[in-house]
Amino acid sequence: MKSVPALVVLLGLWLIPTLAPAEVTERIRHRLEVLQAPGELEAGGERLYTAAVLQDFYEARGYRPIWFDEATPRRALTGLPAAIAAAHHEGLLPEHYHLAALESVLAQLASQPAGQRDSRVITDAELLASDAFLLLAKHYADGKVDPARVDPGWFLGREDTVLIPALEQAARGDVGTPASVLADRLPPQPAYAALRERLALQRSLSGEWTRVAEGPTLREGEHAERVEALRRRLIELADLTDEAVPDPRHFDAPLAAAVRRFQRRHGLEADAVVGARTLEALNVSPEARIEQLRVNMERWRWLPADLGNEHILVNIAGFFMTVMADGEEVMRQRVVVGRPYRRTPVFTGRMTYLVLNPSWEVPHSLAVQDQLPQIRRDPNYLHDMGFQVLRGWGAQEERVDPASVDWQALGPRQFPYRLRQSPGPRNALGQAKFMFPNQHNVYLHDTPARGLFAREDRAASSGCIRVSDPVGLAEWLLDGPGRPQVMSRERIRRTLDQGAETTVRLGRAVPVHLLYWTAWVEADGQVYYVRDVYDRDPAVRTALNEAPPR
């Protein structure tokens, strides 16, 4: 197979159009008319993925080729194979975009005498080029994998990108090359570019690597043969400087600091103790990390290009929330997310109001699954926790005496009551809840269970997101720099002290993105990998490596 530069040189010699355009136009028409009958459209021996789009596109232009002037390939066509090969840098597989077939037909045309170029091969090249460009542009703009197909907990609605203008722009070559037109469809966020850079670096580091053998837990001050392997592994991962030490088998203070650094980057307790979980993370292969980076780059391609000048982003897998304004991070908090069997869904909403000193209307499912067993065990539970027992809604709502209810006789299918917890120190929502109305009944809120924020694994809620500093978030929303002042910080705190339930509408709605990343790059250039707490990565990885779906 000829290299792409060789093809460019050979194709550049085609200066004189020798083939009547009508012959190629008719062949394109005949080829596309196959869609009117059972079967699949092929070119160059490969199935075309965007056949229906191609049919509409070429019919609208009278089936005239777009990548050729007469029989002469446009410069854009000669550059397309290199643009397709660059998909490797975006974590995609170039072979999914007809790279070999396109190079083959271009080489065939380059080898044919000027007056004897085969119109069938030109037609193959034309359709392969258009299909490859449209498919790759689609995957750059919207992702290769349909998230709804691989993850039932993903609810990010998105509009399909219109790509025909990009095809015309790329083929004409008067505005940009195919490579530049394709690059314009990639996520514009710096976080995506940082992952791309890390992918390239990770690939350059792949090869031989040190595995730390299993054995007893390693701690600072110990001396063991496995410590030398630990030292080499942390040097490979750039968490430890490669410097000569008197005894490589001694677990010294610099090595302990490097272990803590590694643990922080991998969502582990930074205690410098190399136990089972730290050892497991140390022994993840470079190839596995490459796949993890590819999966998370794909998740970025699923997102809208504009997340909002101001927005709140929760990384469910990373257990943290960031508040962004004007491209800068203005706040970061630890969060608690849903347990693996009560997963926090992935979606986008618009925060429009918050409630200070909220009451908690217990969802029916939680009332029967969580609260009912506790009520049965402790007759004083409802009183001690500040719950009211209610029946009916609105004007028909009535308060029920808990002592009059036979709690032992109730169950999931027979529970005609509602539970509402009054504001107070034991309220499950704490001092504030932050509302972005959605079909999942998920929101951000405070919690009296403050000890959960000290844990590294914070998948412990029933699906909503608990934030570590709700007052700080409320102050930014209601009195933050550049935001409409709705309530001063002093008034916020005074309202909280008074204890009355108070609803406050925001002066300007804020987009909220609940997302799921197991790998990301921080502003200092450090890459972070965390455990795939909901086991969402494997399905995405498998789909990325499969041929595009029919």
Coordinates of C-alpha atoms in Angstrom, one line a residue:
M1 CA 0.0 0.0 0.0
K2 CA 1.4 3.4 -0.9
S3 CA 1.9 6.0 1.8
V4 CA -0.3 9.0 1.9
P5 CA 2.5 11.4 0.9
A6 CA 3.3 9.2 -2.2
L7 CA -0.4 9.3 -3.1
V8 CA -0.4 13.1 -2.9
V9 CA 2.5 13.3 -5.3
L10 CA 1.1 10.9 -7.8
L11 CA -2.4 12.4 -7.7
G12 CA -1.0 15.9 -8.1
L13 CA 0.2 14.8 -11.6
W14 CA -3.4 14.6 -12.9
L15 CA -3.6 17.9 -14.5
I16 CA -5.8 17.3 -17.5
P17 CA -9.4 16.1 -17.1
T18 CA -10.0 13.3 -19.5
L19 CA -13.3 11.6 -18.4
A20 CA -16.6 13.0 -19.4
P21 CA -18.4 14.1 -16.1
A22 CA -21.7 12.5 -17.4
E23 CA -20.2 9.0 -17.1
V24 CA -19.3 9.4 -13.5
T25 CA -22.5 11.1 -12.7
E26 CA -24.5 8.3 -14.2
R27 CA -22.5 5.7 -12.3
I28 CA -23.1 7.5 -9.0
R29 CA -26.8 7.6 -9.8
H30 CA -26.9 3.9 -10.6
R31 CA -25.0 3.0 -7.5
L32 CA -27.3 5.0 -5.2
E33 CA -30.4 3.7 -6.8
V34 CA -29.5 0.3 -5.1
L35 CA -31.1 1.9 -2.0
Q36 CA -34.5 1.5 -3.7
A37 CA -34.1 -2.3 -3.6
P38 CA -33.2 -4.7 -0.7
G39 CA -29.6 -4.8 0.1
E40 CA -26.8 -2.4 1.3
L41 CA -24.9 0.2 -0.6
E42 CA -21.2 -0.6 -1.1
A43 CA -18.2 1.1 -2.6
G44 CA -14.7 -0.3 -2.9
G45 CA -15.8 -3.5 -1.3
E46 CA -17.0 -1.9 1.9
R47 CA -20.5 -1.1 3.2
L48 CA -21.4 2.6 3.4
Y49 CA -22.8 3.8 6.7
T50 CA -24.5 7.0 5.6
A51 CA -26.3 5.7 2.6
A52 CA -29.6 7.4 3.1
V53 CA -27.9 10.8 3.6
L54 CA -25.8 10.2 0.5
Q55 CA -28.8 9.4 -1.5
D56 CA -30.5 12.7 -0.6
F57 CA -27.3 14.7 -1.0
Y58 CA -26.3 13.5 -4.4
E59 CA -29.9 13.5 -5.7
A60 CA -30.1 17.2 -4.8
R61 CA -27.0 18.0 -6.8
G62 CA -27.9 15.9 -9.8
Y63 CA -25.5 13.1 -8.8
R64 CA -22.5 15.2 -9.8
P65 CA -19.3 14.3 -7.9
I66 CA -18.1 16.6 -5.2
W67 CA -14.5 15.3 -4.7
F68 CA -13.5 15.4 -8.4
D69 CA -13.2 18.0 -11.1
E70 CA -14.0 16.0 -14.2
A71 CA -11.8 13.0 -13.5
T72 CA -9.2 14.9 -11.5
P73 CA -9.4 14.5 -7.7
R74 CA -9.5 17.7 -5.8
R75 CA -6.7 18.5 -3.4
A76 CA -9.1 17.9 -0.5
L77 CA -9.5 14.3 -1.6
T78 CA -5.8 13.6 -1.6
G79 CA -5.6 15.0 1.9
L80 CA -8.5 13.0 3.3
P81 CA -6.7 9.8 4.1
A82 CA -4.3 11.7 6.5
A83 CA -7.3 13.4 8.1
I84 CA -8.9 10.0 8.7
A85 CA -5.7 8.6 10.1
A86 CA -5.7 11.5 12.6
A87 CA -8.8 9.9 14.2
H88 CA -6.3 7.8 16.2
H89 CA -5.4 10.9 18.2
E90 CA -9.1 11.3 19.2
G91 CA -9.3 7.8 20.5
L92 CA -11.1 6.4 17.5
L93 CA -10.1 3.7 15.1
P94 CA -9.2 5.0 11.6
E95 CA -10.1 1.6 10.1
H96 CA -13.7 2.3 10.9
Y97 CA -13.7 5.1 8.3
H98 CA -12.7 3.3 5.0
L99 CA -9.0 4.3 5.4
A100 CA -7.5 1.2 3.7
A101 CA -10.2 1.1 1.0
L102 CA -9.9 4.8 0.2
E103 CA -6.1 4.5 -0.1
S104 CA -6.5 1.5 -2.3
V105 CA -8.8 3.1 -4.8
L106 CA -6.7 6.3 -4.9
A107 CA -3.7 4.2 -5.6
Q108 CA -5.5 2.5 -8.4
L109 CA -6.5 5.8 -10.0
A110 CA -2.9 7.1 -9.6
S111 CA -1.6 4.1 -11.5
Q112 CA -3.9 4.4 -14.5
P113 CA -2.9 6.3 -17.6
A114 CA -4.4 9.7 -18.0
G115 CA -6.9 8.8 -20.6
Q116 CA -8.0 5.4 -19.2
R117 CA -9.1 6.1 -15.6
D118 CA -11.9 3.7 -14.6
S119 CA -15.1 5.5 -13.9
R120 CA -16.1 2.7 -11.6
V121 CA -13.1 3.3 -9.4
I122 CA -13.7 7.1 -9.5
T123 CA -17.3 6.3 -8.3
D124 CA -15.9 4.2 -5.5
A125 CA -13.5 6.9 -4.4
E126 CA -16.3 9.5 -4.5
L127 CA -18.7 7.5 -2.4
L128 CA -16.0 6.2 0.0
A129 CA -14.8 9.7 0.6
S130 CA -18.2 11.2 1.3
D131 CA -19.2 8.4 3.6
A132 CA -16.0 8.4 5.5
F133 CA -16.1 12.2 6.0
L134 CA -19.7 12.2 7.1
L135 CA -19.3 9.3 9.5
L136 CA -16.1 10.7 11.0
A137 CA -17.6 14.2 11.3
K138 CA -20.7 12.8 13.0
H139 CA -18.5 10.9 15.5
Y140 CA -16.4 13.9 16.2
A141 CA -19.4 16.1 16.7
D142 CA -21.8 13.7 18.6
G143 CA -19.7 10.7 19.6
K144 CA -19.3 7.3 17.9
V145 CA -21.4 5.5 20.5
D146 CA -25.1 6.1 21.2
P147 CA -25.1 6.6 25.0
A148 CA -28.7 5.4 25.3
R149 CA -27.7 2.1 23.7
V150 CA -24.9 1.3 26.2
D151 CA -26.1 3.0 29.4
P152 CA -29.7 3.1 30.5
G153 CA -28.8 5.7 33.1
W154 CA -27.7 8.3 30.6
F155 CA -30.4 10.9 29.8
L156 CA -28.5 13.6 28.0
G157 CA -30.7 14.8 25.2
R158 CA -28.9 16.2 22.2
E159 CA -29.6 17.4 18.7
D160 CA -28.0 15.7 15.7
T161 CA -25.4 17.9 14.1
V162 CA -26.1 19.0 10.5
L163 CA -23.0 17.8 8.5
I164 CA -23.8 18.3 4.8
P165 CA -22.5 21.9 4.8
A166 CA -19.2 20.6 6.4
L167 CA -19.0 18.0 3.6
E168 CA -19.3 20.6 0.9
Q169 CA -16.9 22.9 2.7
A170 CA -14.3 20.1 3.1
A171 CA -14.6 18.8 -0.5
R172 CA -14.3 22.3 -2.1
G173 CA -11.3 23.1 0.0
D174 CA -11.8 26.8 -0.4
V175 CA -12.3 27.5 3.4
G176 CA -10.3 24.7 5.1
T177 CA -8.8 21.3 4.6
P178 CA -10.8 18.1 5.5
A179 CA -8.6 17.9 8.6
S180 CA -9.4 21.4 9.7
V181 CA -13.1 21.1 8.9
L182 CA -13.2 17.8 10.9
A183 CA -11.3 19.3 13.8
D184 CA -13.9 22.1 14.1
R185 CA -16.5 19.4 15.0
L186 CA -14.5 18.2 18.1
P187 CA -15.5 19.3 21.6
P188 CA -14.1 22.9 22.1
Q189 CA -13.6 22.5 25.8
P190 CA -10.0 22.6 27.1
A191 CA -10.7 19.5 29.2
Y192 CA -11.2 17.5 26.1
A193 CA -7.9 18.8 24.6
A194 CA -6.1 17.9 27.8
L195 CA -7.4 14.3 27.6
R196 CA -6.2 14.1 24.0
E197 CA -2.7 15.3 25.1
R198 CA -2.7 12.7 27.9
L199 CA -3.7 10.0 25.5
A200 CA -0.7 10.7 23.3
L201 CA 1.6 10.8 26.3
Q202 CA 0.2 7.5 27.7
R203 CA 0.7 5.9 24.3
S204 CA 4.3 7.1 24.2
L205 CA 4.9 5.5 27.6
S206 CA 3.4 2.2 26.8
G207 CA 5.7 -0.8 26.7
E208 CA 7.6 -2.4 29.5
W209 CA 6.3 -1.5 32.9
T210 CA 6.9 -2.6 36.5
R211 CA 4.4 -4.8 38.3
V212 CA 4.4 -4.7 42.1
A213 CA 4.0 -8.2 43.3
E214 CA 1.2 -9.1 45.8
G215 CA 2.2 -9.4 49.4
P216 CA 1.7 -7.8 52.8
T217 CA 0.7 -4.2 53.2
L218 CA 3.6 -1.8 52.8
R219 CA 4.1 1.2 55.0
E220 CA 6.6 4.0 55.5
G221 CA 9.7 2.9 57.4
E222 CA 9.6 -0.7 56.2
H223 CA 12.3 -2.6 54.3
A224 CA 11.3 -5.1 51.7
E225 CA 12.2 -6.3 48.3
R226 CA 8.8 -5.2 46.9
V227 CA 9.5 -1.6 47.9
E228 CA 12.1 -1.4 45.1
A229 CA 9.4 -2.4 42.5
L230 CA 7.0 0.1 44.1
R231 CA 9.7 2.8 43.7
R232 CA 10.2 1.9 40.0
R233 CA 6.5 1.9 39.3
L234 CA 6.0 5.4 40.8
I235 CA 8.9 6.7 38.8
E236 CA 7.3 5.3 35.6
L237 CA 4.0 7.1 36.6
A238 CA 5.9 10.4 37.3
D239 CA 4.7 10.5 40.9
L240 CA 8.4 10.0 42.1
T241 CA 11.5 11.7 40.8
D242 CA 14.2 9.3 39.5
E243 CA 17.0 10.0 41.9
A244 CA 19.6 7.7 43.4
V245 CA 18.8 6.6 47.0
P246 CA 21.1 4.8 49.5
D247 CA 18.7 1.8 49.7
P248 CA 16.0 1.3 47.1
R249 CA 14.3 -1.3 49.3
H250 CA 13.7 1.2 52.1
F251 CA 10.2 2.8 52.3
D252 CA 11.4 6.4 53.0
A253 CA 9.6 9.7 53.4
P254 CA 10.0 10.8 49.7
L255 CA 8.5 7.4 48.6
A256 CA 5.6 7.9 51.1
A257 CA 4.9 11.3 49.6
A258 CA 4.9 9.8 46.1
V259 CA 2.4 7.1 47.2
R260 CA 0.1 9.8 48.6
R261 CA 0.3 11.7 45.4
F262 CA -0.6 8.6 43.4
Q263 CA -3.4 7.8 45.8
R264 CA -4.9 11.3 45.4
R265 CA -4.8 10.9 41.7
H266 CA -6.7 7.7 41.9
G267 CA -9.5 8.5 44.3
L268 CA -7.9 6.6 47.1
E269 CA -7.3 7.5 50.8
A270 CA -4.0 9.4 50.8
D271 CA -2.4 7.5 53.7
A272 CA 0.8 6.3 52.1
V273 CA -0.2 2.7 52.9
V274 CA 0.0 0.3 50.0
G275 CA -2.8 -2.0 50.7
A276 CA -5.0 -4.1 48.3
R277 CA -6.8 -1.2 46.6
T278 CA -3.6 0.9 46.1
L279 CA -1.8 -2.1 44.8
E280 CA -4.6 -2.8 42.3
A281 CA -4.4 0.7 41.0
L282 CA -0.7 0.6 40.7
N283 CA -0.9 -2.6 38.6
V284 CA -3.3 -1.3 36.0
S285 CA -1.6 -1.7 32.7
P286 CA -0.8 1.3 30.4
E287 CA -3.0 -0.3 27.8
A288 CA -5.9 -0.3 30.2
R289 CA -5.3 3.4 31.0
I290 CA -5.3 4.2 27.3
E291 CA -8.7 2.6 27.0
Q292 CA -10.0 4.5 30.0
L293 CA -8.9 7.8 28.4
R294 CA -10.6 6.8 25.1
V295 CA -13.8 6.1 26.9
N296 CA -13.8 9.5 28.7
M297 CA -13.0 11.4 25.5
E298 CA -16.0 9.7 23.9
R299 CA -18.2 11.0 26.8
W300 CA -17.0 14.5 26.1
R301 CA -18.2 14.1 22.5
W302 CA -21.7 13.3 23.8
L303 CA -22.0 16.7 25.4
P304 CA -23.2 20.0 23.9
A305 CA -20.4 22.3 22.8
D306 CA -21.7 25.0 25.1
L307 CA -22.1 24.0 28.8
G308 CA -23.0 27.6 29.7
N309 CA -20.9 30.6 30.8
E310 CA -21.9 29.8 34.3
H311 CA -22.6 26.2 35.2
I312 CA -22.5 23.6 37.9
L313 CA -20.9 20.3 37.0
V314 CA -21.0 17.2 39.1
N315 CA -18.6 14.3 38.3
I316 CA -20.5 11.4 39.7
A317 CA -17.6 8.9 39.4
G318 CA -15.1 11.5 40.9
F319 CA -17.4 12.4 43.8
F320 CA -17.0 16.2 43.3
M321 CA -18.8 19.3 42.1
T322 CA -17.3 22.3 40.5
V323 CA -18.9 25.7 39.9
M324 CA -17.6 27.4 36.7
A325 CA -18.0 31.0 35.7
D326 CA -16.3 32.8 32.7
G327 CA -14.1 29.7 32.1
E328 CA -12.8 29.7 35.7
E329 CA -13.5 27.3 38.5
V330 CA -14.9 29.4 41.4
M331 CA -15.9 26.6 43.7
R332 CA -15.2 22.9 44.3
Q333 CA -16.9 20.7 46.8
R334 CA -17.0 17.0 47.7
V335 CA -20.3 15.3 47.0
V336 CA -22.0 12.1 48.0
V337 CA -23.8 10.3 45.1
G338 CA -26.1 7.4 44.6
R339 CA -25.2 3.9 45.7
P340 CA -24.5 1.4 42.8
Y341 CA -28.0 0.0 43.2
R342 CA -29.5 3.5 43.3
R343 CA -27.4 5.2 40.7
T344 CA -27.4 8.9 40.2
P345 CA -28.6 9.4 36.5
V346 CA -26.6 11.4 34.0
F347 CA -28.5 14.4 32.6
T348 CA -28.6 18.2 32.3
G349 CA -31.0 20.6 34.1
R350 CA -31.5 24.2 34.9
M351 CA -31.4 25.3 38.5
T352 CA -34.1 27.9 39.1
Y353 CA -34.6 28.0 42.8
L354 CA -33.4 26.8 46.2
V355 CA -35.1 26.1 49.5
L356 CA -33.5 27.1 52.8
N357 CA -34.5 24.9 55.8
P358 CA -36.4 22.5 53.6
S359 CA -38.9 19.9 54.6
W360 CA -38.5 16.5 53.1
E361 CA -41.3 14.9 51.2
V362 CA -40.2 11.2 51.3
P363 CA -40.6 9.5 47.9
H364 CA -42.9 6.5 48.1
S365 CA -40.2 4.1 47.2
L366 CA -37.9 5.3 50.0
A367 CA -40.8 5.4 52.4
V368 CA -41.5 1.7 52.0
Q369 CA -38.0 0.5 51.5
D370 CA -36.0 2.7 54.0
Q371 CA -38.4 4.3 56.5
L372 CA -41.0 1.6 57.1
P373 CA -38.5 -1.0 58.5
Q374 CA -37.2 1.7 60.9
I375 CA -40.7 2.6 62.0
R376 CA -41.5 -1.0 62.7
R377 CA -38.3 -1.4 64.8
D378 CA -38.7 1.8 66.8
P379 CA -42.2 3.2 67.9
N380 CA -40.6 6.6 68.6
Y381 CA -38.8 6.9 65.3
L382 CA -41.3 9.1 63.6
H383 CA -41.5 11.5 66.5
D384 CA -37.7 11.6 67.1
M385 CA -36.9 12.3 63.5
G386 CA -39.6 14.9 63.0
F387 CA -41.8 13.0 60.6
Q388 CA -45.5 13.8 59.9
V389 CA -47.8 11.0 58.6
L390 CA -50.2 12.4 55.9
R391 CA -52.9 11.2 53.7
G392 CA -54.2 12.9 50.5
W393 CA -53.0 16.1 48.8
G394 CA -54.0 19.7 48.7
A395 CA -57.3 20.6 50.3
Q396 CA -57.9 16.9 51.0
E397 CA -54.6 16.5 52.9
E398 CA -55.1 15.2 56.4
R399 CA -52.6 14.5 59.2
V400 CA -52.7 11.0 60.6
D401 CA -51.8 10.0 64.2
P402 CA -48.9 7.5 63.8
A403 CA -50.3 5.5 66.8
S404 CA -53.5 4.8 64.9
V405 CA -51.6 3.0 62.1
D406 CA -50.8 -0.8 62.1
W407 CA -47.3 -0.4 60.6
Q408 CA -46.7 -4.1 60.7
A409 CA -49.6 -4.7 58.2
L410 CA -48.3 -2.3 55.6
G411 CA -46.0 -3.1 52.7
P412 CA -44.8 -1.8 49.3
R413 CA -48.2 -2.5 47.7
Q414 CA -50.3 -1.2 50.6
F415 CA -48.9 2.1 51.9
P416 CA -51.6 4.8 51.6
Y417 CA -49.6 7.4 53.5
R418 CA -47.1 10.1 52.9
L419 CA -44.1 10.9 55.1
R420 CA -42.9 14.5 55.5
Q421 CA -39.9 15.4 57.6
S422 CA -40.1 18.9 59.1
P423 CA -37.1 21.3 58.9
G424 CA -34.6 20.8 61.6
P425 CA -31.2 19.4 62.5
R426 CA -32.2 15.8 61.7
N427 CA -33.8 16.6 58.4
A428 CA -32.3 14.4 55.6
L429 CA -31.9 17.5 53.4
G430 CA -30.1 19.5 56.0
Q431 CA -30.1 23.3 55.7
A432 CA -30.7 23.7 51.9
K433 CA -31.8 22.0 48.7
F434 CA -31.0 23.2 45.2
M435 CA -33.7 22.5 42.6
F436 CA -33.4 21.9 38.9
P437 CA -36.8 20.3 38.1
N438 CA -36.4 17.0 36.3
Q439 CA -38.1 13.7 35.7
H440 CA -35.8 11.8 38.0
N441 CA -36.6 13.9 41.1
V442 CA -32.9 14.4 41.7
Y443 CA -31.4 17.5 43.2
L444 CA -28.5 18.8 45.2
H445 CA -28.9 19.1 49.0
D446 CA -27.2 19.3 52.4
T447 CA -27.1 16.4 54.8
P448 CA -26.8 15.9 58.6
A449 CA -24.5 12.9 57.9
R450 CA -21.4 15.0 57.6
G451 CA -19.0 12.1 58.2
L452 CA -19.6 10.7 54.7
F453 CA -17.6 13.6 53.1
A454 CA -14.4 12.3 54.8
R455 CA -14.7 9.0 52.9
E456 CA -13.0 8.6 49.5
D457 CA -15.7 6.3 48.2
R458 CA -18.8 8.5 48.5
A459 CA -21.4 6.4 46.6
A460 CA -23.8 6.4 49.6
S461 CA -27.0 8.2 48.8
S462 CA -30.4 7.2 47.3
G463 CA -29.7 9.0 44.0
C464 CA -29.6 12.7 44.9
I465 CA -26.3 14.6 45.3
R466 CA -25.3 15.7 48.8
V467 CA -22.9 18.7 48.8
S468 CA -20.3 19.4 51.5
D469 CA -20.8 23.2 51.7
P470 CA -24.5 24.0 51.0
V471 CA -24.2 27.5 52.5
G472 CA -21.3 28.4 50.3
L473 CA -23.2 27.3 47.2
A474 CA -26.3 29.2 48.3
E475 CA -24.2 32.4 48.8
W476 CA -22.7 32.1 45.4
L477 CA -26.1 31.5 43.7
L478 CA -27.8 34.4 45.6
D479 CA -25.0 36.9 46.1
G480 CA -22.0 35.8 44.0
P481 CA -19.8 38.0 42.0
G482 CA -21.4 38.9 38.6
R483 CA -24.7 37.3 39.6
P484 CA -28.0 39.2 40.4
Q485 CA -28.1 39.8 44.1
V486 CA -31.3 38.1 45.4
M487 CA -30.4 37.7 49.1
S488 CA -27.3 39.0 51.0
R489 CA -25.1 36.6 52.8
E490 CA -26.1 38.0 56.1
R491 CA -29.8 37.5 55.3
I492 CA -29.1 33.9 54.1
R493 CA -27.5 33.1 57.4
R494 CA -30.2 34.8 59.4
T495 CA -32.9 32.9 57.5
L496 CA -31.1 29.6 58.2
D497 CA -30.8 30.5 61.9
Q498 CA -34.6 31.2 62.1
G499 CA -35.4 27.7 60.8
A500 CA -38.5 28.6 58.7
E501 CA -38.8 26.9 55.3
T502 CA -38.0 29.5 52.7
T503 CA -38.1 29.2 48.9
V504 CA -35.8 31.6 47.0
R505 CA -35.9 31.9 43.2
L506 CA -32.5 32.6 41.5
G507 CA -32.0 35.8 39.7
R508 CA -30.6 33.9 36.8
A509 CA -31.0 30.1 36.1
V510 CA -27.8 28.0 36.1
P511 CA -27.2 24.9 34.0
V512 CA -26.5 21.8 36.0
H513 CA -24.6 18.9 34.4
L514 CA -24.6 15.6 36.2
L515 CA -21.8 13.7 34.3
Y516 CA -19.7 10.6 34.7
W517 CA -15.9 10.7 34.2
T518 CA -13.5 8.1 35.4
A519 CA -10.5 10.0 33.9
W520 CA -9.8 13.7 33.7
V521 CA -7.0 16.2 33.7
E522 CA -6.8 18.9 36.3
A523 CA -5.6 22.5 35.7
D524 CA -2.1 21.6 36.8
G525 CA -1.8 18.9 34.1
Q526 CA -2.1 16.0 36.5
V527 CA -4.3 13.1 35.2
Y528 CA -6.7 11.6 37.6
Y529 CA -8.2 8.1 37.3
V530 CA -10.9 6.8 39.6
R531 CA -12.8 3.5 40.1
D532 CA -15.7 2.9 37.7
V533 CA -18.2 2.8 40.6
Y534 CA -21.2 2.1 38.4
D535 CA -19.3 -0.2 36.0
R536 CA -20.2 2.0 33.0
D537 CA -16.8 2.0 31.2
P538 CA -16.8 -1.6 29.7
A539 CA -19.9 -1.1 27.5
V540 CA -18.5 2.1 26.1
R541 CA -15.1 0.6 25.5
T542 CA -16.6 -2.4 23.7
A543 CA -18.8 -0.2 21.5
L544 CA -15.8 2.1 20.6
N545 CA -13.9 -0.9 19.3
E546 CA -16.7 -2.3 17.3
A547 CA -17.5 -1.4 13.7
P548 CA -20.1 1.4 13.5
P549 CA -23.6 0.1 14.0
R550 CA -25.8 -0.5 11.0

